[in-house]
PDB file of C-alpha atoms in Angstrom:
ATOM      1  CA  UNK U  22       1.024   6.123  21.701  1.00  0.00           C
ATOM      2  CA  UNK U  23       1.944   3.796  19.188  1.00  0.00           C
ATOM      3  CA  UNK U  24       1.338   4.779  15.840  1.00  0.00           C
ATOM      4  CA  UNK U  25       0.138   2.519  12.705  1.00  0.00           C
ATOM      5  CA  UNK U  26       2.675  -0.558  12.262  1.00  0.00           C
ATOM      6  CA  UNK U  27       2.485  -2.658   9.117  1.00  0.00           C
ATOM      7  CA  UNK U  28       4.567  -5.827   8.826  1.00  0.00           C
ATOM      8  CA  UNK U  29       6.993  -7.005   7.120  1.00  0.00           C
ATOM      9  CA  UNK U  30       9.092  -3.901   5.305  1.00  0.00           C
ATOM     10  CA  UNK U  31      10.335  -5.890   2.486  1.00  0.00           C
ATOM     11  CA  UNK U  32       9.162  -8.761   0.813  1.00  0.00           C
ATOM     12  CA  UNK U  33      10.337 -10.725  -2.201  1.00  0.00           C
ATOM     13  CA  UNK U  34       8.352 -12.772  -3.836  1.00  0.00           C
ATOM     14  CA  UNK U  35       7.865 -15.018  -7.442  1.00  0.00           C
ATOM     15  CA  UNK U  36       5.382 -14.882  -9.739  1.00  0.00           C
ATOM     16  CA  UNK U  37       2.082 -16.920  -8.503  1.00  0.00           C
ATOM     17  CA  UNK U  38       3.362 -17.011  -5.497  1.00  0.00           C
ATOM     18  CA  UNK U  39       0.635 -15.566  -2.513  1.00  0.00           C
ATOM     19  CA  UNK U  40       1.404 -12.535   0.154  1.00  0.00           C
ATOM     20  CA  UNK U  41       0.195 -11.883   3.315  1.00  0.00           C
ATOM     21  CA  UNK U  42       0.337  -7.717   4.401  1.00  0.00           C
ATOM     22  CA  UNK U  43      -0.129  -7.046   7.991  1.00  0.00           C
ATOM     23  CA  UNK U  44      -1.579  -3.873   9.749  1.00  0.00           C
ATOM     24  CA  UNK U  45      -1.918  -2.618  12.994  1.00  0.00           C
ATOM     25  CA  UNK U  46      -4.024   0.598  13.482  1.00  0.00           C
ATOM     26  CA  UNK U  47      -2.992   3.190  15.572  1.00  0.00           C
ATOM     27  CA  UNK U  48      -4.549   3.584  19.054  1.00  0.00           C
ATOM     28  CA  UNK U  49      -8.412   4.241  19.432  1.00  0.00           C
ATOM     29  CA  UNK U  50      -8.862   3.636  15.435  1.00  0.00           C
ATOM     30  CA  UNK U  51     -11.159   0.749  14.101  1.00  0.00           C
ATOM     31  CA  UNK U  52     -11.088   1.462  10.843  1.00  0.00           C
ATOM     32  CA  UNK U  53      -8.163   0.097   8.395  1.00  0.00           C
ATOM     33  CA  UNK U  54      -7.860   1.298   4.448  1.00  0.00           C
ATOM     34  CA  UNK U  55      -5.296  -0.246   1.978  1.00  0.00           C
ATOM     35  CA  UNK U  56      -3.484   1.463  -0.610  1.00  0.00           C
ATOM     36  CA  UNK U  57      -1.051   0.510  -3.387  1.00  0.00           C
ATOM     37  CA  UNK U  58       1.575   3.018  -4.581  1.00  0.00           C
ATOM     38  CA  UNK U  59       3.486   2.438  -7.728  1.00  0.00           C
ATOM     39  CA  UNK U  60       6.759   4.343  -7.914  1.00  0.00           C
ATOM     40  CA  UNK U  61       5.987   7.599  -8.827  1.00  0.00           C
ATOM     41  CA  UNK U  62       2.431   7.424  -8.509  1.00  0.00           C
ATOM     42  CA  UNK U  63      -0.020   8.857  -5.826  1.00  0.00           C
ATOM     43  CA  UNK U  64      -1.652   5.699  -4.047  1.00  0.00           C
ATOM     44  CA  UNK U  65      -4.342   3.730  -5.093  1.00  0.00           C
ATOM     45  CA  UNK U  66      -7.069   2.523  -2.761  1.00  0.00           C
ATOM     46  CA  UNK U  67      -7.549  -0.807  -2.347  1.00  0.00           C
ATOM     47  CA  UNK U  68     -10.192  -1.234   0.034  1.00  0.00           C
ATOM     48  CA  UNK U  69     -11.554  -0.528   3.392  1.00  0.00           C
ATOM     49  CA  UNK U  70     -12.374  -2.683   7.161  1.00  0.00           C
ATOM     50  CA  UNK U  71     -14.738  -1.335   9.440  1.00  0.00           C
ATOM     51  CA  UNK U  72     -16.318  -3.659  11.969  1.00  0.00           C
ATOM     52  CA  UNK U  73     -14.723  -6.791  10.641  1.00  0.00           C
ATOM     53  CA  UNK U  74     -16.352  -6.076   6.909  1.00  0.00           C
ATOM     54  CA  UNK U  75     -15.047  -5.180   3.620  1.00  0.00           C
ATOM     55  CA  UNK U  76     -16.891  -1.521   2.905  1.00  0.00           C
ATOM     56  CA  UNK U  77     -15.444   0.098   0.112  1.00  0.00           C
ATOM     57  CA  UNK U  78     -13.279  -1.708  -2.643  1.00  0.00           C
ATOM     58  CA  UNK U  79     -11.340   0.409  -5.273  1.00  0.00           C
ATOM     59  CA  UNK U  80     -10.542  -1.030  -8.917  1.00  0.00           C
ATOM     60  CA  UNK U  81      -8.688  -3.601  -8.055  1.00  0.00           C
ATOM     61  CA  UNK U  82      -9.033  -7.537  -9.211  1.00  0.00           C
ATOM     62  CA  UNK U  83     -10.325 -10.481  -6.789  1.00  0.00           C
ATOM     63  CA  UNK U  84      -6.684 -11.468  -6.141  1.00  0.00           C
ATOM     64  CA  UNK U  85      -6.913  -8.844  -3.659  1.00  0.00           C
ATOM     65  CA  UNK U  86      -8.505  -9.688  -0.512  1.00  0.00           C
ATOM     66  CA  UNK U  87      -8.264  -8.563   2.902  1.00  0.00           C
ATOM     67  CA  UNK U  88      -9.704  -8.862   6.845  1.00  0.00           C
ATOM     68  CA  UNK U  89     -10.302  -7.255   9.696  1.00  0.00           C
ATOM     69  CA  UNK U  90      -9.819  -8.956  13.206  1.00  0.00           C
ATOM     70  CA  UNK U  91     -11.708  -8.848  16.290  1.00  0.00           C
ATOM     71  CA  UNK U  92      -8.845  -6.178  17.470  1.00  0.00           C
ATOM     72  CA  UNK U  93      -9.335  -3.974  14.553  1.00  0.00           C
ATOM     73  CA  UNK U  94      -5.841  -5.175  12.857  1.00  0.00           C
ATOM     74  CA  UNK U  95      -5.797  -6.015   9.266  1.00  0.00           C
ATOM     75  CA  UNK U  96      -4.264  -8.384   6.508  1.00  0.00           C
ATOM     76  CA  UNK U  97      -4.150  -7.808   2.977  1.00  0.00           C
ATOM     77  CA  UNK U  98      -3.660 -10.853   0.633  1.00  0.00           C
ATOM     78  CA  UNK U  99      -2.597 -11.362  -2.368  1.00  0.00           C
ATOM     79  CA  UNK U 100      -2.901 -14.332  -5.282  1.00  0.00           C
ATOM     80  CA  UNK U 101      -1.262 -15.591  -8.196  1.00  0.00           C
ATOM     81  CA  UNK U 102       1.071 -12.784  -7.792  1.00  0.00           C
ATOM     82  CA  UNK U 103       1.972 -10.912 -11.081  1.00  0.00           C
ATOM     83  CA  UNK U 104       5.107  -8.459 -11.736  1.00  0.00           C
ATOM     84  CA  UNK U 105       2.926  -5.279 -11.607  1.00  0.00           C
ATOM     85  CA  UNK U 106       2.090  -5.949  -8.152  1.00  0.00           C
ATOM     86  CA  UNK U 107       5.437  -5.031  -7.502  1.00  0.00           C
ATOM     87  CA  UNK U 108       4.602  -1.784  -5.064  1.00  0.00           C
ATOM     88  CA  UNK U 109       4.481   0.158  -2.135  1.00  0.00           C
ATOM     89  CA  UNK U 110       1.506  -1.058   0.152  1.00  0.00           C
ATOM     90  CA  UNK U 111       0.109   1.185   2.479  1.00  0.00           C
ATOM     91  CA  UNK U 112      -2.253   0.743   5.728  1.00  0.00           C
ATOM     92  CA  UNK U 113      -4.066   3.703   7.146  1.00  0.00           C
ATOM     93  CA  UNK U 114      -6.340   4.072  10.010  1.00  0.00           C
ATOM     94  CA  UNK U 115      -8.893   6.115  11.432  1.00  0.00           C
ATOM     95  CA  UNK U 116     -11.930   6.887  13.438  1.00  0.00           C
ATOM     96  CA  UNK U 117     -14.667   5.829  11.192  1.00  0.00           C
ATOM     97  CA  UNK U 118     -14.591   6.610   7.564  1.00  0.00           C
ATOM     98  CA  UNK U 119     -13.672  10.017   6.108  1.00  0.00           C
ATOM     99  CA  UNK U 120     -12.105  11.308   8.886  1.00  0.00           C
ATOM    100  CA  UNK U 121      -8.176  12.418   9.099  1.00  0.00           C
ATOM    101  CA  UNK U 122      -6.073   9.196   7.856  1.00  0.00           C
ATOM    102  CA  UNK U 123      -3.205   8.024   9.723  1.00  0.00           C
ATOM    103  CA  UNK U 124      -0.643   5.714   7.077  1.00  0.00           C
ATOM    104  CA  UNK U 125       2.203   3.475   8.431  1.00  0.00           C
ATOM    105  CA  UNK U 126       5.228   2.947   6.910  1.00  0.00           C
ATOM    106  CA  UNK U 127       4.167   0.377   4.120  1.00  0.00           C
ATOM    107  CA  UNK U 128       5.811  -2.573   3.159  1.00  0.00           C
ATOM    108  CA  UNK U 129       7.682  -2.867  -0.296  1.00  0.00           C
ATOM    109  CA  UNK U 130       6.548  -5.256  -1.933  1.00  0.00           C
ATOM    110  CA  UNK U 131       8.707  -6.932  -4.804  1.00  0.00           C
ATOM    111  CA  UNK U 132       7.376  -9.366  -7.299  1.00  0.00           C
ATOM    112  CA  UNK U 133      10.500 -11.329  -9.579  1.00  0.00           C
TER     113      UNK U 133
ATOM    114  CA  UNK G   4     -15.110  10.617 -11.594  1.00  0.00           C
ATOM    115  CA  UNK G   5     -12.913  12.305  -9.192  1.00  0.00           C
ATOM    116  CA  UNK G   6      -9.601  13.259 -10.580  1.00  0.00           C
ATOM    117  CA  UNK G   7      -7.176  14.959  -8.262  1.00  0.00           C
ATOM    118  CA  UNK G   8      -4.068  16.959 -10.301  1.00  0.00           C
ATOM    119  CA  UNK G   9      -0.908  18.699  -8.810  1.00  0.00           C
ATOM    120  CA  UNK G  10       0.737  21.484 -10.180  1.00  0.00           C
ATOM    121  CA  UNK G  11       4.167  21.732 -10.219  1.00  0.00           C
ATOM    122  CA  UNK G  12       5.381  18.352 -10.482  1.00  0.00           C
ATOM    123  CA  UNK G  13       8.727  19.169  -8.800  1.00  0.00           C
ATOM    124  CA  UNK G  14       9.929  22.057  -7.555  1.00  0.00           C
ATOM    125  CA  UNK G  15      13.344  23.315  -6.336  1.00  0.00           C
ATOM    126  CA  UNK G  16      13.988  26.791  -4.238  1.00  0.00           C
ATOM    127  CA  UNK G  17      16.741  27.788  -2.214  1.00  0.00           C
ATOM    128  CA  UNK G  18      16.452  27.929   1.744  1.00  0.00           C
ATOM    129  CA  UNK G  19      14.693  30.585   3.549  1.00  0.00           C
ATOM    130  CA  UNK G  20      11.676  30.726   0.422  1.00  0.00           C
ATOM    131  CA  UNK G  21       8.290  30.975   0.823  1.00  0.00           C
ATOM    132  CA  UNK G  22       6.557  28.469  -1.496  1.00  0.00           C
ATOM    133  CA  UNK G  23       3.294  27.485  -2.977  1.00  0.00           C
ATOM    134  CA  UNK G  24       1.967  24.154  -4.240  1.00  0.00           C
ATOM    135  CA  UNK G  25      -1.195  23.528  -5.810  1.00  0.00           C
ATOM    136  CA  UNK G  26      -4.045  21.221  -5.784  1.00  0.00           C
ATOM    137  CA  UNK G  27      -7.041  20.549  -7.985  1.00  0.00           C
ATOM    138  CA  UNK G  28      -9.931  18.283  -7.909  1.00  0.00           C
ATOM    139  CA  UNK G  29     -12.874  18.161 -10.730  1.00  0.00           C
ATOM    140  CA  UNK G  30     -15.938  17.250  -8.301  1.00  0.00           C
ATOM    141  CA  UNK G  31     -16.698  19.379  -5.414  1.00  0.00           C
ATOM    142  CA  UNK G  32     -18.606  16.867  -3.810  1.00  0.00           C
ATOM    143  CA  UNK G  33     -15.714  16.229  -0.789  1.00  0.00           C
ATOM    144  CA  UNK G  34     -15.738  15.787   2.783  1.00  0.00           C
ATOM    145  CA  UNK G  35     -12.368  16.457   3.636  1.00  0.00           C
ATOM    146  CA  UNK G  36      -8.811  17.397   2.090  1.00  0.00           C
ATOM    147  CA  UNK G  37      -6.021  16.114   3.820  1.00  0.00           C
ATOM    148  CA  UNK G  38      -1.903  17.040   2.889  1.00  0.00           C
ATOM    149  CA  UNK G  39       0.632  14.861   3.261  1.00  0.00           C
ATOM    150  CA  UNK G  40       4.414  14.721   3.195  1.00  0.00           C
ATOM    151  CA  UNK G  41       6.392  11.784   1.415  1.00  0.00           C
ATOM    152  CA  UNK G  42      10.120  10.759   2.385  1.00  0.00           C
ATOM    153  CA  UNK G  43      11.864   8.879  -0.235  1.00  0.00           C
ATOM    154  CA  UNK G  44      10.351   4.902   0.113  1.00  0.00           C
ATOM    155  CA  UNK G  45       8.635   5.655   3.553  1.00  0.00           C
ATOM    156  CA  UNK G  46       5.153   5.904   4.446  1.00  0.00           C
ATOM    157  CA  UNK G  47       3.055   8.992   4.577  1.00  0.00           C
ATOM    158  CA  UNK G  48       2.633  11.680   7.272  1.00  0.00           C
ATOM    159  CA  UNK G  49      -0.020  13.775   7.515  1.00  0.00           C
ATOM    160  CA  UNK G  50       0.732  17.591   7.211  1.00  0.00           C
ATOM    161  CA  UNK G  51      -2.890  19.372   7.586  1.00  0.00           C
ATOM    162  CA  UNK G  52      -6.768  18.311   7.566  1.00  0.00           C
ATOM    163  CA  UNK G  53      -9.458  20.671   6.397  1.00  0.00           C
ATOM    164  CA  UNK G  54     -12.905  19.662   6.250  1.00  0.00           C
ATOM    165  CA  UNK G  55     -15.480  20.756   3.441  1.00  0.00           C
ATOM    166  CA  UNK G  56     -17.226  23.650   6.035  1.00  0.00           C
ATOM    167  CA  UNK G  57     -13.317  25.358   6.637  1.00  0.00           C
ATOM    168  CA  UNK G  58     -11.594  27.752   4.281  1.00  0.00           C
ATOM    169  CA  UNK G  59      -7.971  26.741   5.697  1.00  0.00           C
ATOM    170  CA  UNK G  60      -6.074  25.465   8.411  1.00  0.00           C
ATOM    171  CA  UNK G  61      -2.563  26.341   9.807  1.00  0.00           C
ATOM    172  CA  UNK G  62       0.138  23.993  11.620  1.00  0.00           C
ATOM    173  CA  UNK G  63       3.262  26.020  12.232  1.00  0.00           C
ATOM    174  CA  UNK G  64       4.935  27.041   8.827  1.00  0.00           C
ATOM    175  CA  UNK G  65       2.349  25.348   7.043  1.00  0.00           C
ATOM    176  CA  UNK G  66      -0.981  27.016   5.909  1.00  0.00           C
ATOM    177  CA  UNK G  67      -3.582  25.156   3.697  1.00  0.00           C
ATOM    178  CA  UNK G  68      -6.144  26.859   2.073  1.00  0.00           C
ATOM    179  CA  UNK G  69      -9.707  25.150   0.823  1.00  0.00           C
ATOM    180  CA  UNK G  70     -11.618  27.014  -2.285  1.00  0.00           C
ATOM    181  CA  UNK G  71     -13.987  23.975  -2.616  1.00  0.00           C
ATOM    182  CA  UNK G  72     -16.135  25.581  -5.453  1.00  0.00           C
ATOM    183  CA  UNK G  73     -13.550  26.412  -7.329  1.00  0.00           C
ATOM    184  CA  UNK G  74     -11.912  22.985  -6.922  1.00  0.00           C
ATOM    185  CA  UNK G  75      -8.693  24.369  -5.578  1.00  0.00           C
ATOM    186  CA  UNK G  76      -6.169  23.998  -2.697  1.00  0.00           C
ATOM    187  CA  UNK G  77      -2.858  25.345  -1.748  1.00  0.00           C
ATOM    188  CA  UNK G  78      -0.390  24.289   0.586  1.00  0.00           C
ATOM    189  CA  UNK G  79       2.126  27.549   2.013  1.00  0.00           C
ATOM    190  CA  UNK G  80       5.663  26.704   3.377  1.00  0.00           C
ATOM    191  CA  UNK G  81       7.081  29.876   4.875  1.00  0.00           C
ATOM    192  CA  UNK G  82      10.602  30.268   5.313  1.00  0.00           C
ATOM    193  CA  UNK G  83      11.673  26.589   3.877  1.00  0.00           C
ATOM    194  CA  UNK G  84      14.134  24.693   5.201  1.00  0.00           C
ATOM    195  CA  UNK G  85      16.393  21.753   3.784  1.00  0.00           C
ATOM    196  CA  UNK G  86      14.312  19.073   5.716  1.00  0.00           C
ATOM    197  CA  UNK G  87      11.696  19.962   4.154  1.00  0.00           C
ATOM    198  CA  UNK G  88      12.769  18.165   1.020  1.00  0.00           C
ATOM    199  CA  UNK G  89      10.101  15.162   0.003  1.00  0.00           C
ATOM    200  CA  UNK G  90       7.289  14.586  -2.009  1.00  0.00           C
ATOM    201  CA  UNK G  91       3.619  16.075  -1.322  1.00  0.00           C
ATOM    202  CA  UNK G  92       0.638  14.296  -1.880  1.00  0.00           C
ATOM    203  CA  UNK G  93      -2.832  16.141  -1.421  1.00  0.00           C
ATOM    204  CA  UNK G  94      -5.849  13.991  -1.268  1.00  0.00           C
ATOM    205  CA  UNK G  95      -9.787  14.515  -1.113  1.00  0.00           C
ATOM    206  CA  UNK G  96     -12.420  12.280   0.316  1.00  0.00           C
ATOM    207  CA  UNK G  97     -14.789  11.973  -2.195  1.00  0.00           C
ATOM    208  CA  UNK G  98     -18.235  11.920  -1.597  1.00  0.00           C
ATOM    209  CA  UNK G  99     -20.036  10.179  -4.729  1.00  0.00           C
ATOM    210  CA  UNK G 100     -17.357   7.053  -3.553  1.00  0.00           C
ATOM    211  CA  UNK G 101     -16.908   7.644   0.030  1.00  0.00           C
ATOM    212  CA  UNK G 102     -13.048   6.679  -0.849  1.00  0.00           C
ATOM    213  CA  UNK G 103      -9.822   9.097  -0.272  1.00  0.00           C
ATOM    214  CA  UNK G 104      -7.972   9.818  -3.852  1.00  0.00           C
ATOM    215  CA  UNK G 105      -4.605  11.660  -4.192  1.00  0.00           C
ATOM    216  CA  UNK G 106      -2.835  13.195  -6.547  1.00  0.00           C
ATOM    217  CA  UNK G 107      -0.044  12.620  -7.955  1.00  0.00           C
ATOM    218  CA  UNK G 108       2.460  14.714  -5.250  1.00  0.00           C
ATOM    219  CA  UNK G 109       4.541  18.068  -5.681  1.00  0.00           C
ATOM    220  CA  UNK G 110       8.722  16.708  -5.123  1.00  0.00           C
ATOM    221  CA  UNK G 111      10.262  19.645  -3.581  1.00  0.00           C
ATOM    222  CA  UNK G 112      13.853  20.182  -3.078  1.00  0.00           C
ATOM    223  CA  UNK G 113      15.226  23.233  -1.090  1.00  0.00           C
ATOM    224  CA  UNK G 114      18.597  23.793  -1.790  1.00  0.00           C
ATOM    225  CA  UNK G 115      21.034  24.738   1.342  1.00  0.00           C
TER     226      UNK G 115
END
């Protein structure tokens, strides 16, 4: 049973440049949460997919958008990149919302 | 607003210890806790769940513990081993925001 796969592992990018995050959520899951984690820092949630909707959006700025395909996978974007989005980005999964949270292994993101 | 805080920042024993970390949260309004272990740059894997109703759960060395008037959790490592050397994050699910916030992780080193 595969578990929750995120693609790629590293990334470099340039200021104002965009990013595209990728998620796959681990078997029988159709729910996918994003999280950014700062070195040193707890993570930060993002937002949530469920049924191919955004549900629940943490405090983060419209650069940040996301989606949820047909197959419950999941894409994070990002615009007009800035140096403090230089982070660790996290997918999770799960059955539903509030229920046990299963994370991948992020992708390090690095923003020069 | 929901503010989760973890007490001892880091933490180093030698093997064979029994250990405590701690967990606090300022609203009791939560569905779930959930514990999680860190590696150095990898993604998170989760340790224990308890849900609002239980007063702790158990996995093999690991006992957490759920005092959700009080605002309080602990995690228990019996007999600690080398490997079990990362960071640990606790995090609630939140009911007033129906979103999953951590703290700030306990790094624990056990010395051979």
């Amino acid at each position: 049973d595969a578990g929750v796969t995120q693609s790629p592992t590293h990334l470099i990018k340039t200021r104002g440049q965009q990013v595209t995050l990728r998620c796959s959520p681990k078997s029988g899951h159709d729910t996918v949460s994003w999280y950014q984690q700062a070195l040193g820092q707890g993570p930060q949630f993002i937002f949530q997919y469920y049924e191919e909707e955004e549900r629940q959006r943490g405090n983060f700025p419209d650069r940040f958008s996301g989606h949820q395909f047909p197959n419950y996978s999941s894409e994070l974007n990002v615009n007009a990149l800035l140096l403090g989005d230089s982070a660790l980005y996290l997918c999770a999964s799960s059955w539903g919302t509030g229920n046990e949270q299963f994370f991948g292994p992020g992708t390090r993101l690095t923003v020069l | 607003k929901q503010e989760v805080t973890q007490i001892p920042a880091a933490l180093s024993v030698p093997e064979g210890e029994n250990l405590v970390l701690n967990c606090s949260f300022t609203d009791s309004a939560i569905y779930n806790l959930q514990w999680f272990r860190q590696d150095p740059g990898k993604g998170l894997t989760s340790l224990l769940l308890i849900q609002s109703s239980q007063r702790e759960q158990t996995s093999g060395r690991l006992n957490a513990s759920l005092d959700k008037s009080s605002g309080r959790s602990t995690l228990y490592i019996a007999a600690s081993q080398p490997g079990d050397s990362a960071t640990y994050l606790c995090a609630v699910w939140d009911g007033a925001t129906n979103k999953l916030i951590f703290g700030t992780g306990t790094l624990l080193a056990v010395q051979p």
